[in-house]
Coordinates of C-alpha atoms in Angstrom, one line a residue:
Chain A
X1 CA 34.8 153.4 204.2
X2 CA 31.8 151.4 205.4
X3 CA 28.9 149.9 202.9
X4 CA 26.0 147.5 203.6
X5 CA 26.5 144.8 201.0
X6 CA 23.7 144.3 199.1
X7 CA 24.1 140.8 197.5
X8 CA 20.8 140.1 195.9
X9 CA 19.5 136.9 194.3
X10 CA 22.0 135.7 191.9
X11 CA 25.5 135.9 194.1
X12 CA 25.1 134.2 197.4
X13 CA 23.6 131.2 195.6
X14 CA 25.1 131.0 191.7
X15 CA 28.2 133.6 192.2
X16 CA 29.6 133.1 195.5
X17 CA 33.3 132.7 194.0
X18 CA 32.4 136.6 193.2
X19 CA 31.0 137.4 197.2
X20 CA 34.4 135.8 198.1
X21 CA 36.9 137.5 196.2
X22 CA 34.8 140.8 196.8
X23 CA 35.1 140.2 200.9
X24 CA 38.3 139.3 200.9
X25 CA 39.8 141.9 199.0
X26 CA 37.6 144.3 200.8
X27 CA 38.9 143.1 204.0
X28 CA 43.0 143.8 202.9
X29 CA 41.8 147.6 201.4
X30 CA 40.0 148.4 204.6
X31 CA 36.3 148.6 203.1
X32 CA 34.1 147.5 205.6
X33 CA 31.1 145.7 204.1
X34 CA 28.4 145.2 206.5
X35 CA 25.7 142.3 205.9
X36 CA 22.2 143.4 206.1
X37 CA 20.1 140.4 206.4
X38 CA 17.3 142.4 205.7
X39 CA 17.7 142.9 202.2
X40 CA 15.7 141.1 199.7
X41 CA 15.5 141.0 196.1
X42 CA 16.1 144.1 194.8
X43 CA 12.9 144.4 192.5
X44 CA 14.5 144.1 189.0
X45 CA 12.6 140.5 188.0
X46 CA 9.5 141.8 188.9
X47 CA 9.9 145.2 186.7
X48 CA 8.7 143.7 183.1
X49 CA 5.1 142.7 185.1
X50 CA 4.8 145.8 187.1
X51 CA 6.9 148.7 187.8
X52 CA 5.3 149.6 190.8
X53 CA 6.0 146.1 192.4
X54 CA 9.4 146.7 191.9
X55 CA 10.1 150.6 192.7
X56 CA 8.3 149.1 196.7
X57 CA 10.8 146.9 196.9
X58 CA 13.7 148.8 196.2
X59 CA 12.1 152.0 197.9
X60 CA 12.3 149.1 201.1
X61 CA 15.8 147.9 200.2
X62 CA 16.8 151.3 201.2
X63 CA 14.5 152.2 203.7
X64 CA 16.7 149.1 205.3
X65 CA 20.1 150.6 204.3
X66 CA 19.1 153.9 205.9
X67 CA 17.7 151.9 209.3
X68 CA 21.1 151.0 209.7
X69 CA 23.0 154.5 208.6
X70 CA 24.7 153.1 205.5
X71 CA 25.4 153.5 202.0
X72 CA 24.7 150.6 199.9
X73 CA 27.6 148.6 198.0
X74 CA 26.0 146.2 195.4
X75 CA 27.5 143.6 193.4
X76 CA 25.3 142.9 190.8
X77 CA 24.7 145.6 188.2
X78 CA 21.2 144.9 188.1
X79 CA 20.6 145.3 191.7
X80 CA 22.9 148.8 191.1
X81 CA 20.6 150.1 188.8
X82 CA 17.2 149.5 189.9
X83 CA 18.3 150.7 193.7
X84 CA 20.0 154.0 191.7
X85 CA 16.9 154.5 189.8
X86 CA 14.6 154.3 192.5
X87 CA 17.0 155.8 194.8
X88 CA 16.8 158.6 192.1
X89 CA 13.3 158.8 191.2
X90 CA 12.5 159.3 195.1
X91 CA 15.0 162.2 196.1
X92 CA 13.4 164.1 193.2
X93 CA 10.1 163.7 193.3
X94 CA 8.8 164.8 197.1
X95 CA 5.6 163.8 196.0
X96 CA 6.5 160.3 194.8
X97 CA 8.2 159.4 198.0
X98 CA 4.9 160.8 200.2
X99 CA 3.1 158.2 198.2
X100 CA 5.5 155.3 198.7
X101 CA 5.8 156.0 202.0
X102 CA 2.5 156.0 202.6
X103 CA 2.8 152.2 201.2
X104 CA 5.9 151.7 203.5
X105 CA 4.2 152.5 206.8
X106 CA 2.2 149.0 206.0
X107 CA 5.1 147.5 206.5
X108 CA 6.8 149.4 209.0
X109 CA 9.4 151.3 207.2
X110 CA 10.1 154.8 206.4
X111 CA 12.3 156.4 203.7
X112 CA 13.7 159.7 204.3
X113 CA 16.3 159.7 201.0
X114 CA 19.7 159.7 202.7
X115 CA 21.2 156.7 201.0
X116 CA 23.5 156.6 198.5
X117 CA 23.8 153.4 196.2
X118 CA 27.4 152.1 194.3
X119 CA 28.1 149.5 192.7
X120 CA 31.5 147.7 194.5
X121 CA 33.9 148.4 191.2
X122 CA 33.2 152.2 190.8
X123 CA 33.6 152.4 194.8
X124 CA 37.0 150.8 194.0
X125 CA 37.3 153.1 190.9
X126 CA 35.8 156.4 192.6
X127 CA 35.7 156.3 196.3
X128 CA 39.1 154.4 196.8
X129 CA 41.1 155.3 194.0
X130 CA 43.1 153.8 190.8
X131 CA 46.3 155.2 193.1
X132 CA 45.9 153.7 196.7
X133 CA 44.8 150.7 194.3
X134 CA 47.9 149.9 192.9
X135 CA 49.8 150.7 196.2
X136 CA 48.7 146.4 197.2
X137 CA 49.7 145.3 193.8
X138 CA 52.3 143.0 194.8
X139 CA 52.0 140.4 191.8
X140 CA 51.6 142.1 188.7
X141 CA 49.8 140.0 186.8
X142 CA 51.9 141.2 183.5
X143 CA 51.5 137.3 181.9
X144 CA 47.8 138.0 181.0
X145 CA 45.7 139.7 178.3
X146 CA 42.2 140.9 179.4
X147 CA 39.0 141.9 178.2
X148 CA 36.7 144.0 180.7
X149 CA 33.3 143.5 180.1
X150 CA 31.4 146.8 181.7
X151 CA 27.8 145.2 181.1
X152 CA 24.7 147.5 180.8
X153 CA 23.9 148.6 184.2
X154 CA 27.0 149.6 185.4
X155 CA 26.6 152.8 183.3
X156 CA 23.5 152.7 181.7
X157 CA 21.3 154.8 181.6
X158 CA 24.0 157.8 181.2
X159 CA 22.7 160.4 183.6
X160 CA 22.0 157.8 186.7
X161 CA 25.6 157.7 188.5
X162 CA 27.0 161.3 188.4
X163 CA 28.7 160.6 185.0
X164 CA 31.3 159.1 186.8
X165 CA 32.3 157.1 183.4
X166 CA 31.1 157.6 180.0
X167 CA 28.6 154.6 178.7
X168 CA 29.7 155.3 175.0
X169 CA 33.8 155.1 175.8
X170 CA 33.4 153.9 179.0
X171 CA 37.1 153.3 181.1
X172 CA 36.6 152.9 184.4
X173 CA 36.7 149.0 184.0
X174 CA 39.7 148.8 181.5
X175 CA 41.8 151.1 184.2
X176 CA 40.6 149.0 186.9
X177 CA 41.8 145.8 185.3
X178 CA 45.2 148.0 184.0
X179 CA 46.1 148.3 187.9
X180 CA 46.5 144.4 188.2
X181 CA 49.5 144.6 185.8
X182 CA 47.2 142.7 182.9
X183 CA 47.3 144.0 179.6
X184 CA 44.0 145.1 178.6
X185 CA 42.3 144.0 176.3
X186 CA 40.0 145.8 173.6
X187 CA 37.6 144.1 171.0
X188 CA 34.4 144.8 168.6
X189 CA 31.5 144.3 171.1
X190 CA 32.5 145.8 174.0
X191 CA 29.5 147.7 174.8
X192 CA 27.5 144.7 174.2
X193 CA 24.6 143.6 176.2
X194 CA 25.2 140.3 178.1
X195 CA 21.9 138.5 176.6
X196 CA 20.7 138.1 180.3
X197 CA 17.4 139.3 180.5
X198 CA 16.1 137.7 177.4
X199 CA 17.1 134.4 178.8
X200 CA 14.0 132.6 179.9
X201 CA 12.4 134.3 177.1
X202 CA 14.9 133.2 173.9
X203 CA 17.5 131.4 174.8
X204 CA 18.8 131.1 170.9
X205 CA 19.0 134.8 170.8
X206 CA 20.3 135.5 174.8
X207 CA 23.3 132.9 174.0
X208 CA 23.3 134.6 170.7
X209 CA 24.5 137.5 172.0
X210 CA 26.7 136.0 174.3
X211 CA 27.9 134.4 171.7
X212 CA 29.1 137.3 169.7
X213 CA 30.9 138.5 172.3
X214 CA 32.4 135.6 173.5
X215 CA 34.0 134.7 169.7
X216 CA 35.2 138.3 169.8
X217 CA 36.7 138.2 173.2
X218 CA 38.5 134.9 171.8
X219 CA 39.6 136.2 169.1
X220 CA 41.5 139.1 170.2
X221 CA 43.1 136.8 172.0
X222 CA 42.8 137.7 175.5
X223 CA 43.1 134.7 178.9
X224 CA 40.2 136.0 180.1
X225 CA 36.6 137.6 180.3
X226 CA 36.3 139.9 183.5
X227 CA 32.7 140.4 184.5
X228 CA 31.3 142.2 187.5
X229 CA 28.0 141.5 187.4
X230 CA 26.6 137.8 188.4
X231 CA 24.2 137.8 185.9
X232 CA 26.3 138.1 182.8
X233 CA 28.8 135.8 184.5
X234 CA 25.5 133.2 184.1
X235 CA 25.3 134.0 180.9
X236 CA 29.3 133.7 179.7
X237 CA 30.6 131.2 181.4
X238 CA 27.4 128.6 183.0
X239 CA 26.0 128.7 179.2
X240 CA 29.3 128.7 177.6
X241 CA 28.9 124.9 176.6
X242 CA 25.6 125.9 175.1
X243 CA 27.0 128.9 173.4
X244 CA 29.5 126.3 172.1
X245 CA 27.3 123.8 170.9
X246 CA 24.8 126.7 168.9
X247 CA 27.9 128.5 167.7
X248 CA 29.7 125.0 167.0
X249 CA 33.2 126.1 167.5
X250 CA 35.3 125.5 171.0
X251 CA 35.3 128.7 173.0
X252 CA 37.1 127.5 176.7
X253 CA 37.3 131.2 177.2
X254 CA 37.9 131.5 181.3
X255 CA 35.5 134.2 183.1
X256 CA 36.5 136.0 186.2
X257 CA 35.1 138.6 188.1
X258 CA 37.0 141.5 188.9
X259 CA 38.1 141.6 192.1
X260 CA 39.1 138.0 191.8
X261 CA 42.1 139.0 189.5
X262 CA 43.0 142.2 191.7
X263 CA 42.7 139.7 194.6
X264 CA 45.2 137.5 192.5
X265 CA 47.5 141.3 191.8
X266 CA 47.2 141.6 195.6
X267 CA 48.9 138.5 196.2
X268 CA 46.1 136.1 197.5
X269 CA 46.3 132.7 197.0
X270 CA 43.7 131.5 194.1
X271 CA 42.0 128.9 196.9
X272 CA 41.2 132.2 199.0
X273 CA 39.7 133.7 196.0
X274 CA 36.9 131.1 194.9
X275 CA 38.6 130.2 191.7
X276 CA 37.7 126.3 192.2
X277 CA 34.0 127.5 191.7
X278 CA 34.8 128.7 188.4
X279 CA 33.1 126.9 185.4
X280 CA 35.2 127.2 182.8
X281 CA 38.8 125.9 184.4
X282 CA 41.0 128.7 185.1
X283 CA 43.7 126.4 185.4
X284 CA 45.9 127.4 182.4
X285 CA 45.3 131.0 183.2
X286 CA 46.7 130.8 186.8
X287 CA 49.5 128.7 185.9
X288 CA 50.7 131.9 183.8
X289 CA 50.9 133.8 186.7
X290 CA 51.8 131.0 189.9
X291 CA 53.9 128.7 187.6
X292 CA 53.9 126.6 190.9
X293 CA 51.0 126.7 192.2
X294 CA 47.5 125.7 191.1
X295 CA 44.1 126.9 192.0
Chain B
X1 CA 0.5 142.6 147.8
X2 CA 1.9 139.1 149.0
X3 CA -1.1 136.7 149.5
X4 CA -0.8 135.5 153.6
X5 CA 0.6 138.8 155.0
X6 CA -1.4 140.2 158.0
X7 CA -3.0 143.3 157.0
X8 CA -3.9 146.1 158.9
X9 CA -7.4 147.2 159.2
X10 CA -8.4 150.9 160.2
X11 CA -11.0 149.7 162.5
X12 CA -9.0 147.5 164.7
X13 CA -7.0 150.1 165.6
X14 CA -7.1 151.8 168.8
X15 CA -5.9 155.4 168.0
X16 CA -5.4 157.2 171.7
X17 CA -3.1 153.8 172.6
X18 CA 0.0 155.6 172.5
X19 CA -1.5 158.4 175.4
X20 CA -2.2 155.0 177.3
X21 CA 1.6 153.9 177.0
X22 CA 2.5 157.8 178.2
X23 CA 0.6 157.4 181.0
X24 CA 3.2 155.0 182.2
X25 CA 6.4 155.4 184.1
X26 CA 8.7 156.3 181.7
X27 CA 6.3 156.5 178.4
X28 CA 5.7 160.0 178.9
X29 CA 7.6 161.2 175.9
X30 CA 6.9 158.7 172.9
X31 CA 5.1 161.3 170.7
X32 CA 8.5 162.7 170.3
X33 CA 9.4 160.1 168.4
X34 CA 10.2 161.0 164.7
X35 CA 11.3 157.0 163.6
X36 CA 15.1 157.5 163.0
X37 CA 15.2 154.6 163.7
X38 CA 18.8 154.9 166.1
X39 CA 17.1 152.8 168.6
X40 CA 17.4 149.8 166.3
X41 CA 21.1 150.8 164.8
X42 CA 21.8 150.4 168.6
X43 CA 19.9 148.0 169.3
X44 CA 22.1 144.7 170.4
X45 CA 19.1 142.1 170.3
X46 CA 18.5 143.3 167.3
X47 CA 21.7 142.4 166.0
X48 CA 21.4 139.0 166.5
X49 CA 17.5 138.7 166.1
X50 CA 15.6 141.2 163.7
X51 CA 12.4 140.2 165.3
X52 CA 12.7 142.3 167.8
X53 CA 12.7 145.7 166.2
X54 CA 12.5 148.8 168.7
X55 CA 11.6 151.4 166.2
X56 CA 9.1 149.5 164.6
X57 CA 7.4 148.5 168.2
X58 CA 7.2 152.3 169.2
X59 CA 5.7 153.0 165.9
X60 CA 3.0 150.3 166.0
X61 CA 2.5 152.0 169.0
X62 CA 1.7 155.2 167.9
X63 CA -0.4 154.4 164.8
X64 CA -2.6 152.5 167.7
X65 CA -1.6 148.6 167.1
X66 CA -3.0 147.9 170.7
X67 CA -3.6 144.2 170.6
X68 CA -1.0 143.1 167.5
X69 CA 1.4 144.9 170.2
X70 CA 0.2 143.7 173.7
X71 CA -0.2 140.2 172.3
X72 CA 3.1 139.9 170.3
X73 CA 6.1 137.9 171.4
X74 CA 8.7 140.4 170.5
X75 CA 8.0 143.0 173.4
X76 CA 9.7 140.5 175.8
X77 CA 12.9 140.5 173.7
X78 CA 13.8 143.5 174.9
X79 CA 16.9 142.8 177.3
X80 CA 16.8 146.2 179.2
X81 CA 20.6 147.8 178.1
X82 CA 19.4 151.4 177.6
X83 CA 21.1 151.6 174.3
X84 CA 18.9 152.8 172.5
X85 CA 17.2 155.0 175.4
X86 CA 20.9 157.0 175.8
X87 CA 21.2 157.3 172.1
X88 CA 17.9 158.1 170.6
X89 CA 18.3 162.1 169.8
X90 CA 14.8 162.9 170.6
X91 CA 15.0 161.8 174.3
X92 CA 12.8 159.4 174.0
X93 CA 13.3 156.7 176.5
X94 CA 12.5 153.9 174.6
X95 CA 13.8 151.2 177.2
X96 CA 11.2 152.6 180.0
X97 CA 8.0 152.3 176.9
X98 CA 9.5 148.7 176.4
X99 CA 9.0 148.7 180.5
X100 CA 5.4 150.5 180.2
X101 CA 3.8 148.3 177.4
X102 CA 5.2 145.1 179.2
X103 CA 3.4 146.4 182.1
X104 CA -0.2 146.4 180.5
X105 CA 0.2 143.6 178.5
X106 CA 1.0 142.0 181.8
X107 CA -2.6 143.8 183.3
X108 CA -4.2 142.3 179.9
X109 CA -3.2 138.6 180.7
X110 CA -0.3 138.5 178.2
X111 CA 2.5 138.5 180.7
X112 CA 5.1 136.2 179.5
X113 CA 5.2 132.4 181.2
X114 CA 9.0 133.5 182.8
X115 CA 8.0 136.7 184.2
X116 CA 5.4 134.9 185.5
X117 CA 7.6 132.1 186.8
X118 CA 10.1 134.9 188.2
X119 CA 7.3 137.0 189.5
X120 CA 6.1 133.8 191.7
X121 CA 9.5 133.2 193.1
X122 CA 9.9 136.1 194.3
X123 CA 7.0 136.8 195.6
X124 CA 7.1 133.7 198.2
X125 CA 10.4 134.0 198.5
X126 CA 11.3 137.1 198.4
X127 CA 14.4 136.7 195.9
X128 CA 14.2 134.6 192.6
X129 CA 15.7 131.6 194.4
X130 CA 14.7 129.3 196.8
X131 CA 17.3 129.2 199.5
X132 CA 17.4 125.8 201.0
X133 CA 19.7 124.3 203.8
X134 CA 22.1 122.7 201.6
X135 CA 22.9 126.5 200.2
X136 CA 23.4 127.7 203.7
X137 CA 25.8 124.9 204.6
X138 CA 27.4 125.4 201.2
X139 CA 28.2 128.8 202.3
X140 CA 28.6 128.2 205.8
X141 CA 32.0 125.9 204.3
X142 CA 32.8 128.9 202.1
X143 CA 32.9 130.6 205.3
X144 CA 29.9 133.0 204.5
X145 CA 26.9 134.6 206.6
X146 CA 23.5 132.4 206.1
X147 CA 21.1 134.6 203.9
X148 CA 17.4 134.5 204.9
X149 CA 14.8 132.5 203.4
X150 CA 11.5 133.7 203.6
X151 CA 10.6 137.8 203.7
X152 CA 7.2 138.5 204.6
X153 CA 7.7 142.1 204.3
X154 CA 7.9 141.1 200.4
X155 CA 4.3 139.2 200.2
X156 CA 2.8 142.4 201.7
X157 CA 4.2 144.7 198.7
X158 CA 3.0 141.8 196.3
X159 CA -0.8 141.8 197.9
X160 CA -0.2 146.0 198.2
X161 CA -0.1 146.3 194.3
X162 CA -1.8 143.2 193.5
X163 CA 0.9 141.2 191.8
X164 CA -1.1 137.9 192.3
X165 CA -3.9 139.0 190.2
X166 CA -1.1 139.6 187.1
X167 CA 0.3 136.2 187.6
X168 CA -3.3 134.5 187.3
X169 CA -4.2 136.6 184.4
X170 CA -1.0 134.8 182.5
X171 CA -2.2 131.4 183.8
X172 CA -5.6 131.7 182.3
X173 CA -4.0 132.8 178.6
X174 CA -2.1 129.6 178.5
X175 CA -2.2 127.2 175.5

């Protein structure tokens, strides 16, 4: 299994506790991620002023991938679904891709529509398998209660990533997060949006949101958020003090991203896994499962 | 009727706006709509903030509320989940008509000041953040590959479809 890893804005310089825990645990399952330094943004900022802006730069984003004869593995779910959608839009539509090809040549690159884009969790969930999954589980992580947070873009719109999951009782994350021996976690607004890209605009009503969800996630009484996008990671756990202070009520609800806590199942240590770049100290949590040891 | 309300007058309206909007990307099917208003049951933004009212915006849109539309502050609020777009029962992708009327309000010199600001970075940089050395090194010590830091390739697609223009049409709208 071989994927360029597309990292996009918001993980190699806000998340890189996430690119960690992704490479390493990528590294022990034998999924070759190949860095492409070629990629740029994926387009998704630029999509409110003009859609055209972006479907160029994601229609180049793969034009890249394909240069180099690989599918793309992305770790943001943003970046997932403006590459699917464009990725989409352009093996349908002959006509469509003559044009931004046509725009392409300008800059030296071709599409032809071989690419195929994932993000890295349903790779793990589809490609890999729950089964060969479990098979490096070697720490259970049976101590801890958590609550998978899918996001939007990881299956929204339905119809954009061959139904592998079902946006209105989606499962792929909650069985993903069942393999590390956790119990999972369910709550009232699990399909909620993160907030994210109303952030710059309202901030009362992004942290809102966030807000909801993080009282909720509390609530039910779960260790632990488990994000896998960057994005909503910015908004749950940097902003959690600010969700705190607007909510005014202590939340100190830890946030991880997924394959940090199957790296933890797999027996990593927590120092291999970026856990001291955390926000909201994971201390507590990781004492439950490595009585001795801390992060 | 309550004295202060803003009321609508026939002749400010623009009636063919809502062929405009289906001329967009993803705006092609709003005339389907038959305001059941699902979109805004779904909506989460809405939840929290009843400004920002989906079934309402699409049917401002189709009675022809061109400018109360382009110019309000609401259409930004959309956050992009696709709720509403993967329940609404008429197929009507309401998420992409969000996407479309954002567009030409961004044409008409109403884009929003942090699209603007997002648009700019990346446009020179080709990402929304400005990689400096000190990131590098931080990542270098994490023990990861150096991403790059300027992508020309990037400025060409912004001066291909004119993105400058858009980002100085916000500048001059300013307060």
């Amino acid at each position: 299994m071989k994927y360029a890893l597309f990292l996009g804005c918001t993980v190699p310089i806000r998340s890189q506790n996430y690119e960690v825990a992704v490479r390493a645990v990528a590294a022990r399952l034998g999924i070759e991620l190949v860095d492409v330094e070629d990629f740029s943004c994926c387009g998704f900022p630029v999509k409110s002023t003009n859609a055209q802006t972006t479907l160029l730069m994601a229609a180049r984003n793969l034009a890249v991938a394909e240069e180099q004869g690989l599918d793309v593995c992305c770790l943001c779910s943003a970046c997932s679904a403006v590459l699917t959608e464009t990725n989409l839009e352009l093996q349908q539509h002959p006509e469509l891709l003559r044009q931004v090809n046509r725009q392409l040549r300008k800059i030296k690159r071709q599409y032809r529509g071989s690419v195929k884009v994932k993000h890295f969790a349903r790779i793990l969930y589809e490609d890999y398998g729950l089964e060969d999954l479990r098979r490096h589980v070697t720490r259970p992580l049976t101590a801890l209660k958590l609550a998978p947070h899918y996001g939007c873009h990881f299956v929204r719109p339905k119809g954009n990533y061959d139904a592998f999951d079902d946006p209105e009782a989606a499962r792929s994350l909650d069985e993903l997060v069942a393999v590390t021996g956790a119990e999972v976690i369910r709550y009232e607004t699990k399909k909620y949006c993160c907030g994210g890209a109303i952030l710059g605009v309202e901030q009362t009503t992004a942290l809102g949101l966030s807000g909801l969800k993080l009282s909720d996630v509390r609530a039910a009484g779960a260790d632990a958020l488990i994000s896998i996008c960057p994005f909503c990671s910015v908004l749950y756990e940097d902003n959690q003090k600010k969700v705190e202070e607007q909510f005014q009520r202590e939340i100190a609800l830890p946030v991880f991203f997924y394959p940090q806590v199957l790296g933890l199942a797999m027996g990593y240590d927590p120092k291999d896994l970026g856990f001291r770049l955390n926000k909201v100290r994971p201390d507590e949590v990781l004492a439950k499962v490595l009585p001795a040891a801390v992060a | 009727m309550k004295r202060g309300k803003p009321i609508t007058r026939f002749e400010e309206l623009t009636p063919g706006f809502w062929r405009e909007v289906a001329l967009e990307p993803g705006g092609e099917l709003i005339a389907r709509c038959f305001a059941c208003g699902t979109c805004t049951a779904a909506c989460p933004v809405h939840a929290v903030d009843t400004r920002y009212n989906p079934r309402q915006l699409v049917h401002m849109i189709l009675l022809g509320m061109r400018e109360r539309v382009l110019s309000s502050d609401f259409i930004w609020l959309c956050s992009g989940c696709y709720t509403c777009a993967d329940r609404c029962p008429q197929g009507v992708r309401v998420t992409d008509i969000m996407t479309a009327v954002k567009n030409i309000a961004a044409r008409e010199g109403y884009l929003h000041p942090t699209f603007r600001q997002q648009a700019e970075l990346v446009g020179r940089f080709g990402r929304l953040y400005e990689v400096e050395d000190f990131d590098n090194k931080k990542r270098q010590r994490l023990g990861l590959p150096p991403v790059k830091k300027t992508f020309p390739e990037v400025q060409e697609i912004f001066r291909m479809t004119g993105m400058g223009k858009y980002t100085e049409a916000a500048e001059a709208n300013q307060p």
